[in-house]
Coordinates of C-alpha atoms and ligand atoms in Angstrom, one line a residue:
X1 CA -18.8 21.3 8.2
X2 CA -20.6 24.6 6.1
X3 CA -18.5 26.9 8.5
X4 CA -16.0 26.8 6.3
X5 CA -16.0 24.7 3.7
X6 CA -13.0 22.0 2.5
X7 CA -16.7 19.3 1.3
X8 CA -14.6 19.1 -2.3
X9 CA -11.1 19.3 -3.0
X10 CA -11.5 23.1 -3.7
X11 CA -11.0 23.4 0.0
X12 CA -12.5 27.0 -0.3
X13 CA -12.5 27.2 3.4
X14 CA -15.3 29.6 2.8
X15 CA -18.3 30.5 6.1
X16 CA -21.5 28.9 3.6
X17 CA -23.1 29.2 7.2
X18 CA -23.0 33.5 7.3
X19 CA -23.6 33.7 3.4
X20 CA -20.3 33.0 2.4
X21 CA -19.6 31.6 -1.1
X22 CA -17.3 29.4 -2.9
X23 CA -16.3 28.1 -6.3
X24 CA -19.2 26.2 -6.1
X25 CA -21.7 29.4 -5.7
X26 CA -23.7 27.6 -2.9
X27 CA -24.8 28.9 0.7
X28 CA -25.8 25.7 3.3
X29 CA -28.9 26.0 2.4
X30 CA -30.3 23.0 -0.5
X31 CA -31.5 24.1 -3.9
X32 CA -33.1 21.9 -6.5
X33 CA -33.8 22.1 -9.8
X34 CA -35.9 19.5 -10.4
X35 CA -37.1 16.2 -8.9
X36 CA -39.5 13.4 -11.6
X37 CA -38.7 10.9 -12.5
X38 CA -36.2 9.8 -15.4
X39 CA -35.8 7.6 -18.2
X40 CA -32.2 8.6 -20.0
X41 CA -30.1 7.1 -18.0
X42 CA -28.6 3.5 -17.8
X43 CA -31.3 0.0 -18.3
X44 CA -30.6 -1.4 -15.1
X45 CA -30.6 2.1 -13.6
X46 CA -33.8 3.4 -14.9
X47 CA -35.4 0.7 -15.4
X48 CA -39.1 0.6 -17.4
X49 CA -40.7 2.6 -13.8
X50 CA -37.6 4.8 -14.5
X51 CA -35.2 6.1 -11.8
X52 CA -36.3 9.0 -9.4
X53 CA -34.0 12.0 -10.2
X54 CA -33.4 15.5 -7.6
X55 CA -31.1 17.5 -9.8
X56 CA -29.5 20.0 -7.2
X57 CA -28.1 22.9 -7.9
X58 CA -24.9 24.7 -8.7
X59 CA -21.0 22.9 -9.1
X60 CA -17.8 22.1 -7.5
X61 CA -16.9 21.6 -11.0
X62 CA -17.7 24.1 -13.7
X63 CA -17.3 22.3 -16.8
X64 CA -16.8 24.7 -19.5
X65 CA -18.7 22.3 -22.1
X66 CA -21.7 21.5 -18.9
X67 CA -25.2 20.1 -20.2
X68 CA -26.7 21.4 -17.8
X69 CA -25.8 24.6 -17.3
X70 CA -28.6 26.2 -16.6
X71 CA -28.3 23.9 -13.0
X72 CA -25.4 23.6 -12.9
X73 CA -23.8 26.9 -12.7
X74 CA -22.8 29.6 -9.9
X75 CA -25.6 32.0 -9.8
X76 CA -28.4 29.6 -11.3
X77 CA -31.3 30.0 -8.4
X78 CA -33.4 27.0 -7.5
X79 CA -35.4 26.0 -4.9
X80 CA -34.8 25.7 -1.5
X81 CA -35.6 22.2 0.6
X82 CA -34.6 21.5 4.0
X83 CA -33.7 17.7 5.1
X84 CA -37.2 16.6 6.1
X85 CA -38.3 18.9 2.7
X86 CA -35.9 16.2 0.8
X87 CA -36.7 13.1 2.4
X88 CA -40.4 13.8 1.6
X89 CA -39.7 14.2 -1.7
X90 CA -37.4 10.9 -1.6
X91 CA -40.2 9.1 -0.2
X92 CA -42.4 10.6 -2.9
X93 CA -40.8 8.9 -5.6
X94 CA -40.8 6.1 -4.0
X95 CA -44.6 6.1 -3.9
X96 CA -44.0 6.7 -8.2
X97 CA -42.4 3.8 -8.1
X98 CA -39.0 5.2 -9.0
X99 CA -36.4 1.9 -8.6
X100 CA -33.9 4.1 -7.1
X101 CA -33.1 8.1 -5.2
X102 CA -30.4 9.2 -8.1
X103 CA -28.6 12.4 -6.3
X104 CA -26.8 14.2 -9.0
X105 CA -24.4 16.8 -8.5
X106 CA -25.7 17.1 -4.5
X107 CA -21.7 16.4 -3.0
X108 CA -21.1 20.2 -1.8
X109 CA -24.8 19.8 0.1
X110 CA -23.1 16.6 1.8
X111 CA -24.1 16.4 5.3
X112 CA -27.6 17.7 4.5
X113 CA -27.8 14.9 2.2
X114 CA -27.1 13.1 4.7
X115 CA -29.2 13.9 7.3
X116 CA -31.7 14.0 4.2
X117 CA -31.2 10.1 3.7
X118 CA -31.6 9.0 7.2
X119 CA -34.9 11.3 7.9
X120 CA -35.8 9.0 5.0
X121 CA -35.0 5.4 6.1
X122 CA -36.5 6.2 9.1
X123 CA -40.2 7.0 7.1
X124 CA -40.0 3.8 5.0
X125 CA -37.5 4.3 2.3
X126 CA -36.4 1.2 0.8
X127 CA -35.2 1.5 -2.7
X128 CA -31.6 2.3 -3.1
X129 CA -30.0 5.3 -3.2
X130 CA -27.8 6.9 -5.5
X131 CA -25.1 9.1 -6.2
X132 CA -24.7 10.5 -9.5
X133 CA -21.1 12.8 -8.7
X134 CA -18.4 14.0 -10.8
X135 CA -15.4 12.5 -9.8
X136 CA -13.6 15.4 -8.3
X137 CA -14.4 14.0 -4.8
X138 CA -12.3 13.6 -2.3
X139 CA -12.3 10.9 -0.4
X140 CA -13.0 12.1 3.0
X141 CA -16.1 13.4 1.7
X142 CA -17.1 10.1 0.0
X143 CA -16.3 8.1 3.2
X144 CA -19.5 10.3 4.8
X145 CA -22.5 8.8 2.8
X146 CA -20.7 4.6 3.5
X147 CA -24.0 2.8 4.1
X148 CA -25.9 5.3 3.3
X149 CA -25.6 4.8 -0.7
X150 CA -26.1 1.9 -2.4
X151 CA -24.9 3.0 -5.7
X152 CA -22.4 5.5 -7.2
X153 CA -22.0 6.9 -10.3
X154 CA -19.3 9.4 -10.8
X155 CA -17.4 10.5 -13.9
X156 CA -14.3 9.6 -14.9
X157 CA -14.0 12.4 -17.6
X158 CA -10.0 13.4 -18.1
X159 CA -7.5 11.1 -17.9
X160 CA -5.3 14.6 -19.0
X161 CA -3.9 17.0 -16.5
X162 CA -4.3 19.7 -19.5
X163 CA -7.4 18.8 -20.6
X164 CA -8.9 18.5 -16.9
X165 CA -7.5 22.7 -16.6
X166 CA -8.8 23.7 -19.7
X167 CA -12.0 22.5 -19.5
X168 CA -12.7 21.8 -15.4
X169 CA -9.8 24.2 -14.2
X170 CA -9.0 21.1 -12.1
X171 CA -5.7 20.6 -13.1
X172 CA -5.4 17.6 -10.7
X173 CA -8.8 15.6 -11.6
X174 CA -6.5 12.3 -12.5
X175 CA -5.8 11.4 -9.1
X176 CA -9.0 12.7 -7.3
X177 CA -10.7 11.0 -9.3
X178 CA -8.6 7.6 -9.1
X179 CA -8.8 7.9 -5.2
X180 CA -12.5 8.9 -4.9
X181 CA -13.5 5.8 -7.1
X182 CA -11.4 3.8 -5.1
X183 CA -13.8 4.4 -1.8
X184 CA -17.0 4.2 -4.2
X185 CA -15.6 0.7 -5.0
X186 CA -14.5 -0.1 -1.3
X187 CA -18.0 0.7 -0.3
X188 CA -20.4 -0.5 -3.1
X189 CA -18.4 -4.0 -3.6
X190 CA -19.4 -5.9 -7.6
X191 CA -22.6 -4.7 -9.2
X192 CA -25.5 -6.3 -7.9
X193 CA -29.2 -6.8 -9.3
X194 CA -32.5 -7.4 -8.3
X195 CA -34.2 -10.7 -10.0
X196 CA -35.1 -7.8 -12.6
X197 CA -32.1 -6.5 -14.0
X198 CA -32.2 -4.0 -12.3
X199 CA -28.8 -2.2 -10.0
X200 CA -29.2 -2.7 -6.3
X201 CA -25.8 -2.0 -5.5
X202 CA -22.4 -1.2 -7.2
X203 CA -20.6 1.9 -9.0
X204 CA -20.9 2.5 -12.0
X205 CA -18.1 4.4 -14.4
X206 CA -19.3 7.5 -16.9
X207 CA -17.1 8.6 -19.8
X208 CA -18.4 11.1 -21.7
X209 CA -16.4 11.0 -24.4
X210 CA -15.4 14.8 -26.6
X211 CA -14.8 15.6 -29.6
X212 CA -11.1 15.9 -31.0
X213 CA -10.1 13.9 -27.3
X214 CA -10.0 9.6 -28.7
X215 CA -7.3 9.7 -27.1
X216 CA -8.0 10.7 -24.3
X217 CA -10.9 8.4 -23.7
X218 CA -9.1 5.1 -24.5
X219 CA -6.5 6.3 -21.4
X220 CA -9.3 6.7 -19.4
X221 CA -10.8 3.4 -20.5
X222 CA -7.7 2.0 -19.8
X223 CA -7.0 2.7 -16.3
X224 CA -10.6 2.1 -15.4
X225 CA -9.7 -1.9 -16.5
X226 CA -6.5 -1.9 -14.9
X227 CA -7.2 0.1 -11.5
X228 CA -11.1 -1.7 -10.8
X229 CA -11.8 -4.8 -14.0
X230 CA -14.6 -6.2 -13.5
X231 CA -15.3 -5.0 -9.8
X232 CA -17.0 -1.7 -12.2
X233 CA -19.8 -1.4 -14.3
X234 CA -18.4 1.3 -17.0
X235 CA -20.7 3.7 -19.1
X236 CA -19.4 4.9 -22.6
X237 CA -21.4 8.2 -23.7
X238 CA -21.7 9.8 -27.0
X239 CA -24.7 12.4 -26.0
X240 CA -22.1 15.0 -25.9
X241 CA -24.2 18.2 -27.2
X242 CA -22.0 21.5 -28.1
X243 CA -24.0 25.3 -26.2
X244 CA -22.4 28.3 -27.0
X245 CA -18.2 27.1 -27.6
X246 CA -17.0 29.8 -29.6
X247 CA -14.2 30.1 -26.7
X248 CA -13.6 26.8 -27.4
X249 CA -13.5 25.9 -31.0
X250 CA -12.3 22.3 -30.8
X251 CA -15.7 21.4 -28.3
X252 CA -18.2 23.2 -30.8
X253 CA -19.5 19.5 -33.2
X254 CA -20.8 15.8 -31.9
X255 CA -19.1 12.9 -31.2
X256 CA -19.1 11.5 -35.1
X257 CA -19.7 7.3 -35.6
X258 CA -15.6 7.4 -35.7
X259 CA -14.8 8.5 -32.6
X260 CA -17.0 6.3 -30.6
X261 CA -16.9 3.4 -33.1
X262 CA -12.8 3.2 -32.2
X263 CA -14.0 3.9 -28.6
X264 CA -16.3 1.2 -28.6
X265 CA -13.5 -1.0 -29.7
X266 CA -11.6 -0.1 -26.9
X267 CA -13.9 -0.8 -25.1
X268 CA -14.3 -4.6 -25.8
X269 CA -11.0 -5.0 -26.5
X270 CA -10.4 -4.5 -22.5
X271 CA -12.7 -6.5 -21.7
X272 CA -14.7 -3.6 -19.7
X273 CA -19.3 -4.5 -18.9
X274 CA -21.3 -2.3 -18.4
X275 CA -22.9 0.3 -21.7
X276 CA -22.4 2.0 -24.7
X277 CA -25.0 4.2 -26.3
X278 CA -26.4 2.7 -29.6
X279 CA -27.0 5.0 -32.7
X280 CA -26.8 9.3 -33.4
X281 CA -27.6 9.7 -29.1
X282 CA -26.8 13.5 -29.4
X283 CA -30.1 15.4 -28.7
X284 CA -31.4 17.7 -26.4
X285 CA -33.9 15.6 -25.4
X286 CA -31.9 13.9 -22.6
X287 CA -30.6 17.5 -20.9
X288 CA -34.7 17.8 -18.5
X289 CA -35.6 21.5 -17.9
X290 CA -35.0 22.5 -14.8
X291 CA -38.8 24.1 -13.7
X292 CA -38.3 22.9 -10.1
X293 CA -40.8 19.7 -11.3
X294 CA -42.0 17.6 -8.0
X295 CA -40.4 19.5 -5.9
X296 CA -43.8 22.4 -4.2
Ligands
SF4_1 S1 -18.0 23.0 -1.8 FE1 -18.2 25.0 -2.7 S2 -17.2 25.9 -1.2 FE2 -17.2 24.2 -0.6 S3 -14.9 23.7 -0.9 FE3 -16.1 23.0 -2.5 S4 -16.3 24.0 -4.2 FE4 -15.2 25.4 -2.1

């Protein structure tokens, strides 16, 4: 799959096994910026012990406002790991009492990640495995994760192709995202929790609100309600933090209380279930340091 890469909708067809690099900037060797217990996910994912989060380098979307840009960008450099090492990292996180393994932006490494999950399960991994992704995934690629992933955590970023093109260079985002989430929901079914309220199976759709885009947020929420209703949980996020936004001045501020409260009111009016963030959530403390923690 790496030798003529079509893993994501960019379909670069480059030979990553031979040193060629596509839109995402990733080679065929997995790179990881951090593997640690993370306490800032939704309550049913972080729980009390934390989510065993593994942050992969590079990304197929390249959003101009990316909150993890130091690791996601095309030229970022992180720690190389093979499938065996990655499976050991999963087991180490389980040993530290993580509630789950949380794979952040891993889809451009799908073949290697699938192999690592299989290896880890053979070696005793039993906690749920969660795929945390941008929503810009091919259905064919999501099918490769069937029976390996217990929980999907996709973004649903945009309704409008105008914004999707302007901020993520992905004019077809809506169509791609809806098909991908259809496949995810088909695989997981409705959310299932354990007795402590920790999610064991299901799909949680995240929407990060952006400044001046309240009407797009409402359209996204409406589509979620129409497409999947109570088969999914929805997380309405207000933690957007602007960095270097001089080329996009309309994004150079945090979300206002008015914008967020309007989003929440619409969320409730649609009868969606899930999570919202209380008070002033926009802080850089949500963004971890990508310093190789938990990898060496
Ligand atoms: S995963 Fe990377 S190289 Fe492969 S199609 Fe997507 S952007 Fe291109």
